[in-house]
Amino acid sequence: QLLCGVDVDPAQLDALRASDRACVEPPMTVDPRLAERFLRVRTRLPGVPELPTRCFGPDEDRWYSYKFTALDEAVRDVRLPGEFLQLGVFKGQCARFLHARMPAGRRLYLLDSFEGLPEDWMGTLRKDAFALAPEDIPVFEAANVEVVPGWFSDTVDGVAARLDAPLALIHADADLYSSTLEALAGLEARIAPGTVILFDEYFMQAGDDFRDDEHRALLDWCQRYDRDFEYLWKSEWVQVAVRITR
């Protein structure tokens, strides 16, 4: 298991333990081999509140603790009555977690080509990374979950046209600048003030390779469509949530 650095005030830990929001592990120390890189990422976005990482099951992988903590908080920040949508699904772990926490009466759209990254990203994550064999594509039995396979260029516009209200929450896990911007542009008509967007890798670092694809996609989308947003919070790793304000 990978360890994370968690600097949490003891009183805050006690309050969280007493709540119904999930279990909170004691503060951990980061692997010394990763400490410098870890802190370089964590110190981005100074002044944006940082969520203490929570665990949601025994022996949970720490990378999923970051993701699940962010998803749990993002659902709590939803104010609009619209649907939920996830960009990038892979094997569906985050989608199942999100679905379990959605308010009643909402629908969850899951968009992914399942053919992997359309281009190289960073580190060892090259074109076709995250591709799944047909038999490994996740299946959801719930009536309010719809898996939409295909490239965003072929699917996003169609999903947006079927929506009759602004999206309440977008979980943006497309990794790449091109994919994220393409999806936000296609969903433009269904993103309104109040829509929460949770970016799963707002910025990312692998060794000396730093990328901020999702961050740049958000800024360029805002510039293209005269939009604005406010930061809500960041995780202790690379997840960042924003709320659209214009």
mmCIF file of C-alpha atoms in Angstrom:
data_model
loop_
_atom_site.group_PDB
_atom_site.id
_atom_site.type_symbol
_atom_site.label_atom_id
_atom_site.label_comp_id
_atom_site.label_asym_id
_atom_site.label_seq_id
_atom_site.Cartn_x
_atom_site.Cartn_y
_atom_site.Cartn_z
ATOM 1 C CA GLN A 1 0.000 0.000 0.000
ATOM 2 C CA LEU A 2 1.150 3.528 -0.756
ATOM 3 C CA LEU A 3 1.306 5.972 2.103
ATOM 4 C CA CYS A 4 0.279 9.595 2.105
ATOM 5 C CA GLY A 5 1.239 12.536 4.265
ATOM 6 C CA VAL A 6 -1.731 13.741 6.261
ATOM 7 C CA ASP A 7 -1.321 16.770 8.483
ATOM 8 C CA VAL A 8 -4.620 16.933 10.360
ATOM 9 C CA ASP A 9 -5.409 18.831 13.529
ATOM 10 C CA PRO A 10 -6.312 16.318 16.317
ATOM 11 C CA ALA A 11 -9.561 18.151 17.069
ATOM 12 C CA GLN A 12 -10.514 17.907 13.403
ATOM 13 C CA LEU A 13 -9.773 14.191 13.450
ATOM 14 C CA ASP A 14 -11.973 13.705 16.510
ATOM 15 C CA ALA A 15 -14.815 15.614 14.878
ATOM 16 C CA LEU A 16 -14.572 13.554 11.716
ATOM 17 C CA ARG A 17 -14.410 10.292 13.642
ATOM 18 C CA ALA A 18 -17.581 11.288 15.482
ATOM 19 C CA SER A 19 -19.406 12.075 12.239
ATOM 20 C CA ASP A 20 -20.980 9.635 9.824
ATOM 21 C CA ARG A 21 -18.660 10.594 6.980
ATOM 22 C CA ALA A 22 -16.447 7.447 7.054
ATOM 23 C CA CYS A 23 -13.421 6.381 9.016
ATOM 24 C CA VAL A 24 -10.348 8.557 9.257
ATOM 25 C CA GLU A 25 -6.949 6.983 9.564
ATOM 26 C CA PRO A 26 -4.311 8.438 11.886
ATOM 27 C CA PRO A 27 -1.810 10.784 10.289
ATOM 28 C CA MET A 28 0.715 8.957 8.130
ATOM 29 C CA THR A 29 4.141 9.860 6.880
ATOM 30 C CA VAL A 30 4.952 9.946 3.200
ATOM 31 C CA ASP A 31 7.467 7.517 1.765
ATOM 32 C CA PRO A 32 10.792 9.459 1.970
ATOM 33 C CA ARG A 33 11.508 8.493 -1.646
ATOM 34 C CA LEU A 34 8.387 10.382 -2.724
ATOM 35 C CA ALA A 35 8.352 13.203 -0.181
ATOM 36 C CA GLU A 36 9.825 15.974 -2.313
ATOM 37 C CA ARG A 37 7.634 15.251 -5.336
ATOM 38 C CA PHE A 38 4.587 14.733 -3.151
ATOM 39 C CA LEU A 39 4.990 18.090 -1.433
ATOM 40 C CA ARG A 40 5.626 19.886 -4.719
ATOM 41 C CA VAL A 41 2.202 18.758 -5.897
ATOM 42 C CA ARG A 42 0.426 19.364 -2.591
ATOM 43 C CA THR A 43 1.623 22.960 -2.350
ATOM 44 C CA ARG A 44 0.007 23.963 -5.662
ATOM 45 C CA LEU A 45 -3.044 26.216 -5.333
ATOM 46 C CA PRO A 46 -2.064 27.945 -2.084
ATOM 47 C CA GLY A 47 -5.055 29.135 -0.102
ATOM 48 C CA VAL A 48 -7.431 26.484 -1.469
ATOM 49 C CA PRO A 49 -8.770 24.382 1.439
ATOM 50 C CA GLU A 50 -7.345 20.856 1.598
ATOM 51 C CA LEU A 51 -9.452 17.859 2.564
ATOM 52 C CA PRO A 52 -8.088 15.401 5.122
ATOM 53 C CA THR A 53 -7.991 11.973 3.510
ATOM 54 C CA ARG A 54 -10.542 9.468 4.783
ATOM 55 C CA CYS A 55 -10.706 5.710 4.275
ATOM 56 C CA PHE A 56 -13.861 3.879 3.279
ATOM 57 C CA GLY A 57 -12.917 0.235 3.730
ATOM 58 C CA PRO A 58 -10.302 -2.101 5.193
ATOM 59 C CA ASP A 59 -7.032 -2.392 3.256
ATOM 60 C CA GLU A 60 -8.134 0.356 0.885
ATOM 61 C CA ASP A 61 -5.495 1.456 -1.614
ATOM 62 C CA ARG A 62 -4.401 4.963 -0.663
ATOM 63 C CA TRP A 63 -4.817 6.212 -4.231
ATOM 64 C CA TYR A 64 -8.479 5.288 -4.015
ATOM 65 C CA SER A 65 -8.756 6.918 -0.586
ATOM 66 C CA TYR A 66 -7.848 10.226 -2.251
ATOM 67 C CA LYS A 67 -10.388 9.662 -5.018
ATOM 68 C CA PHE A 68 -13.176 8.459 -2.738
ATOM 69 C CA THR A 69 -12.643 11.299 -0.264
ATOM 70 C CA ALA A 70 -12.969 13.786 -3.121
ATOM 71 C CA LEU A 71 -16.056 12.104 -4.596
ATOM 72 C CA ASP A 72 -17.769 11.926 -1.218
ATOM 73 C CA GLU A 73 -17.147 15.632 -0.611
ATOM 74 C CA ALA A 74 -18.168 16.631 -4.146
ATOM 75 C CA VAL A 75 -21.566 14.962 -3.751
ATOM 76 C CA ARG A 76 -22.063 16.896 -0.519
ATOM 77 C CA ASP A 77 -21.348 20.134 -2.409
ATOM 78 C CA VAL A 78 -24.020 19.518 -5.066
ATOM 79 C CA ARG A 79 -26.709 22.205 -5.109
ATOM 80 C CA LEU A 80 -28.374 21.779 -8.504
ATOM 81 C CA PRO A 81 -31.150 19.214 -9.112
ATOM 82 C CA GLY A 82 -29.647 17.832 -12.341
ATOM 83 C CA GLU A 83 -27.928 14.616 -13.340
ATOM 84 C CA PHE A 84 -24.406 13.315 -12.673
ATOM 85 C CA LEU A 85 -21.817 12.516 -15.344
ATOM 86 C CA GLN A 86 -18.374 10.928 -15.297
ATOM 87 C CA LEU A 87 -15.731 11.395 -17.983
ATOM 88 C CA GLY A 88 -13.407 8.402 -17.921
ATOM 89 C CA VAL A 89 -14.605 5.201 -16.262
ATOM 90 C CA PHE A 90 -11.962 2.475 -16.662
ATOM 91 C CA LYS A 91 -13.048 -0.472 -14.472
ATOM 92 C CA GLY A 92 -15.748 1.486 -12.675
ATOM 93 C CA GLN A 93 -14.501 1.623 -9.079
ATOM 94 C CA CYS A 94 -15.102 5.369 -8.766
ATOM 95 C CA ALA A 95 -18.365 5.152 -10.696
ATOM 96 C CA ARG A 96 -19.755 2.583 -8.255
ATOM 97 C CA PHE A 97 -18.643 4.675 -5.301
ATOM 98 C CA LEU A 98 -20.249 7.777 -6.807
ATOM 99 C CA HIS A 99 -23.481 5.984 -7.657
ATOM 100 C CA ALA A 100 -23.816 4.729 -4.088
ATOM 101 C CA ARG A 101 -23.700 8.319 -2.802
ATOM 102 C CA MET A 102 -25.896 10.073 -5.355
ATOM 103 C CA PRO A 103 -29.149 11.626 -4.146
ATOM 104 C CA ALA A 104 -32.256 9.621 -4.992
ATOM 105 C CA GLY A 105 -33.848 10.335 -8.345
ATOM 106 C CA ARG A 106 -30.643 11.257 -10.189
ATOM 107 C CA ARG A 107 -29.127 9.580 -13.235
ATOM 108 C CA LEU A 108 -25.428 8.831 -13.738
ATOM 109 C CA TYR A 109 -23.928 8.897 -17.242
ATOM 110 C CA LEU A 110 -20.582 7.117 -17.645
ATOM 111 C CA LEU A 111 -18.578 8.075 -20.739
ATOM 112 C CA ASP A 112 -15.459 6.218 -21.838
ATOM 113 C CA SER A 113 -14.094 4.791 -25.069
ATOM 114 C CA PHE A 114 -12.646 1.836 -23.111
ATOM 115 C CA GLU A 115 -9.943 1.847 -25.806
ATOM 116 C CA GLY A 116 -7.413 3.666 -23.635
ATOM 117 C CA LEU A 117 -5.793 7.067 -23.924
ATOM 118 C CA PRO A 118 -6.045 8.520 -27.449
ATOM 119 C CA GLU A 119 -2.527 9.954 -27.145
ATOM 120 C CA ASP A 120 0.520 9.802 -24.875
ATOM 121 C CA TRP A 121 0.065 11.460 -21.486
ATOM 122 C CA MET A 122 2.964 11.394 -19.033
ATOM 123 C CA GLY A 123 5.531 9.062 -17.540
ATOM 124 C CA THR A 124 4.778 5.505 -18.649
ATOM 125 C CA LEU A 125 1.151 6.322 -19.505
ATOM 126 C CA ARG A 126 1.292 6.192 -23.256
ATOM 127 C CA LYS A 127 -1.347 5.980 -25.980
ATOM 128 C CA ASP A 128 -3.785 3.076 -25.334
ATOM 129 C CA ALA A 129 -3.092 3.020 -21.575
ATOM 130 C CA PHE A 130 -6.238 1.990 -19.641
ATOM 131 C CA ALA A 131 -7.643 0.047 -22.598
ATOM 132 C CA LEU A 132 -9.978 -2.784 -21.573
ATOM 133 C CA ALA A 133 -10.920 -6.014 -23.270
ATOM 134 C CA PRO A 134 -14.673 -6.173 -24.050
ATOM 135 C CA GLU A 135 -15.275 -8.678 -21.273
ATOM 136 C CA ASP A 136 -13.654 -6.318 -18.737
ATOM 137 C CA ILE A 137 -15.835 -3.285 -19.487
ATOM 138 C CA PRO A 138 -17.851 -2.628 -16.314
ATOM 139 C CA VAL A 139 -21.541 -3.487 -16.247
ATOM 140 C CA PHE A 140 -24.030 -1.683 -14.018
ATOM 141 C CA GLU A 141 -27.383 -3.227 -13.178
ATOM 142 C CA ALA A 142 -28.926 -0.087 -11.696
ATOM 143 C CA ALA A 143 -31.593 1.478 -13.904
ATOM 144 C CA ASN A 144 -30.301 4.990 -13.254
ATOM 145 C CA VAL A 145 -26.778 4.280 -14.555
ATOM 146 C CA GLU A 146 -26.008 4.460 -18.256
ATOM 147 C CA VAL A 147 -22.662 3.443 -19.716
ATOM 148 C CA VAL A 148 -21.974 5.382 -22.923
ATOM 149 C CA PRO A 149 -19.055 3.727 -24.779
ATOM 150 C CA GLY A 150 -17.152 5.600 -27.459
ATOM 151 C CA TRP A 151 -14.814 8.542 -27.970
ATOM 152 C CA PHE A 152 -16.046 11.823 -26.524
ATOM 153 C CA SER A 153 -16.201 13.278 -30.035
ATOM 154 C CA ASP A 154 -18.888 10.708 -30.830
ATOM 155 C CA THR A 155 -20.822 10.610 -27.558
ATOM 156 C CA VAL A 156 -20.742 13.856 -25.574
ATOM 157 C CA ASP A 157 -22.958 15.917 -27.890
ATOM 158 C CA GLY A 158 -25.605 13.210 -27.908
ATOM 159 C CA VAL A 159 -25.696 12.922 -24.139
ATOM 160 C CA ALA A 160 -25.868 16.717 -23.765
ATOM 161 C CA ALA A 161 -28.811 16.858 -26.193
ATOM 162 C CA ARG A 162 -30.744 14.357 -24.078
ATOM 163 C CA LEU A 163 -30.396 16.377 -20.882
ATOM 164 C CA ASP A 164 -33.163 18.815 -20.048
ATOM 165 C CA ALA A 165 -31.401 20.597 -17.182
ATOM 166 C CA PRO A 166 -27.861 21.624 -16.205
ATOM 167 C CA LEU A 167 -25.616 18.916 -14.817
ATOM 168 C CA ALA A 168 -25.282 18.884 -11.049
ATOM 169 C CA LEU A 169 -21.884 17.174 -10.943
ATOM 170 C CA ILE A 170 -19.223 16.275 -13.495
ATOM 171 C CA HIS A 171 -16.448 13.936 -12.427
ATOM 172 C CA ALA A 172 -13.724 14.744 -14.954
ATOM 173 C CA ASP A 173 -11.233 11.888 -15.107
ATOM 174 C CA ALA A 174 -10.165 12.193 -18.745
ATOM 175 C CA ASP A 175 -6.508 12.946 -17.859
ATOM 176 C CA LEU A 176 -5.581 14.646 -21.142
ATOM 177 C CA TYR A 177 -5.957 18.308 -22.034
ATOM 178 C CA SER A 178 -7.485 17.477 -25.413
ATOM 179 C CA SER A 179 -10.046 15.022 -24.058
ATOM 180 C CA THR A 180 -11.055 17.239 -21.134
ATOM 181 C CA LEU A 181 -11.494 20.347 -23.263
ATOM 182 C CA GLU A 182 -13.411 18.411 -25.914
ATOM 183 C CA ALA A 183 -15.818 17.066 -23.301
ATOM 184 C CA LEU A 184 -16.354 20.409 -21.557
ATOM 185 C CA ALA A 185 -17.015 22.063 -24.911
ATOM 186 C CA GLY A 186 -19.552 19.410 -25.825
ATOM 187 C CA LEU A 187 -21.295 19.765 -22.470
ATOM 188 C CA GLU A 188 -21.218 23.586 -22.583
ATOM 189 C CA ALA A 189 -24.997 23.971 -22.899
ATOM 190 C CA ARG A 190 -25.530 21.737 -19.857
ATOM 191 C CA ILE A 191 -23.032 23.404 -17.526
ATOM 192 C CA ALA A 192 -24.483 26.280 -15.521
ATOM 193 C CA PRO A 193 -23.673 28.383 -12.468
ATOM 194 C CA GLY A 194 -23.802 25.896 -9.612
ATOM 195 C CA THR A 195 -22.461 22.900 -11.551
ATOM 196 C CA VAL A 196 -19.692 21.200 -9.554
ATOM 197 C CA ILE A 197 -16.753 19.798 -11.529
ATOM 198 C CA LEU A 198 -14.383 17.436 -9.752
ATOM 199 C CA PHE A 199 -11.097 16.955 -11.612
ATOM 200 C CA ASP A 200 -9.345 13.698 -10.799
ATOM 201 C CA GLU A 201 -5.868 14.785 -11.963
ATOM 202 C CA TYR A 202 -6.051 18.571 -12.002
ATOM 203 C CA PHE A 203 -2.272 18.507 -12.063
ATOM 204 C CA MET A 204 -0.027 15.471 -11.971
ATOM 205 C CA GLN A 205 3.606 14.689 -11.399
ATOM 206 C CA ALA A 206 5.583 11.589 -12.317
ATOM 207 C CA GLY A 207 9.248 12.016 -11.465
ATOM 208 C CA ASP A 208 10.284 15.323 -12.994
ATOM 209 C CA ASP A 209 7.395 15.281 -15.483
ATOM 210 C CA PHE A 210 4.737 17.766 -14.341
ATOM 211 C CA ARG A 211 1.479 18.119 -16.263
ATOM 212 C CA ASP A 212 -1.580 20.277 -15.635
ATOM 213 C CA ASP A 213 -3.775 19.109 -18.519
ATOM 214 C CA GLU A 214 -7.132 19.310 -16.731
ATOM 215 C CA HIS A 215 -6.264 22.700 -15.235
ATOM 216 C CA ARG A 216 -5.381 24.150 -18.640
ATOM 217 C CA ALA A 217 -8.499 22.637 -20.203
ATOM 218 C CA LEU A 218 -10.694 24.318 -17.588
ATOM 219 C CA LEU A 219 -9.040 27.707 -18.116
ATOM 220 C CA ASP A 220 -9.256 27.477 -21.893
ATOM 221 C CA TRP A 221 -12.907 26.396 -21.728
ATOM 222 C CA CYS A 222 -13.652 29.399 -19.496
ATOM 223 C CA GLN A 223 -11.922 31.751 -21.913
ATOM 224 C CA ARG A 224 -13.646 30.283 -24.968
ATOM 225 C CA TYR A 225 -17.152 30.474 -23.504
ATOM 226 C CA ASP A 226 -16.788 33.466 -21.134
ATOM 227 C CA ARG A 227 -17.149 31.305 -18.035
ATOM 228 C CA ASP A 228 -15.826 31.588 -14.499
ATOM 229 C CA PHE A 229 -15.516 29.362 -11.444
ATOM 230 C CA GLU A 230 -14.523 29.247 -7.800
ATOM 231 C CA TYR A 231 -12.238 26.704 -6.168
ATOM 232 C CA LEU A 232 -14.021 24.646 -3.521
ATOM 233 C CA TRP A 233 -11.159 22.511 -2.227
ATOM 234 C CA LYS A 234 -8.335 20.164 -3.176
ATOM 235 C CA SER A 235 -7.434 16.707 -1.945
ATOM 236 C CA GLU A 236 -4.095 15.833 -0.387
ATOM 237 C CA TRP A 237 -3.042 14.574 -3.792
ATOM 238 C CA VAL A 238 -4.221 15.856 -7.203
ATOM 239 C CA GLN A 239 -8.023 16.031 -7.058
ATOM 240 C CA VAL A 240 -9.543 19.529 -7.236
ATOM 241 C CA ALA A 241 -13.184 20.620 -7.117
ATOM 242 C CA VAL A 242 -14.610 23.816 -8.587
ATOM 243 C CA ARG A 243 -18.086 25.310 -8.795
ATOM 244 C CA ILE A 244 -19.084 27.192 -11.939
ATOM 245 C CA THR A 245 -20.110 30.777 -11.171
ATOM 246 C CA ARG A 246 -20.726 32.140 -14.675
#
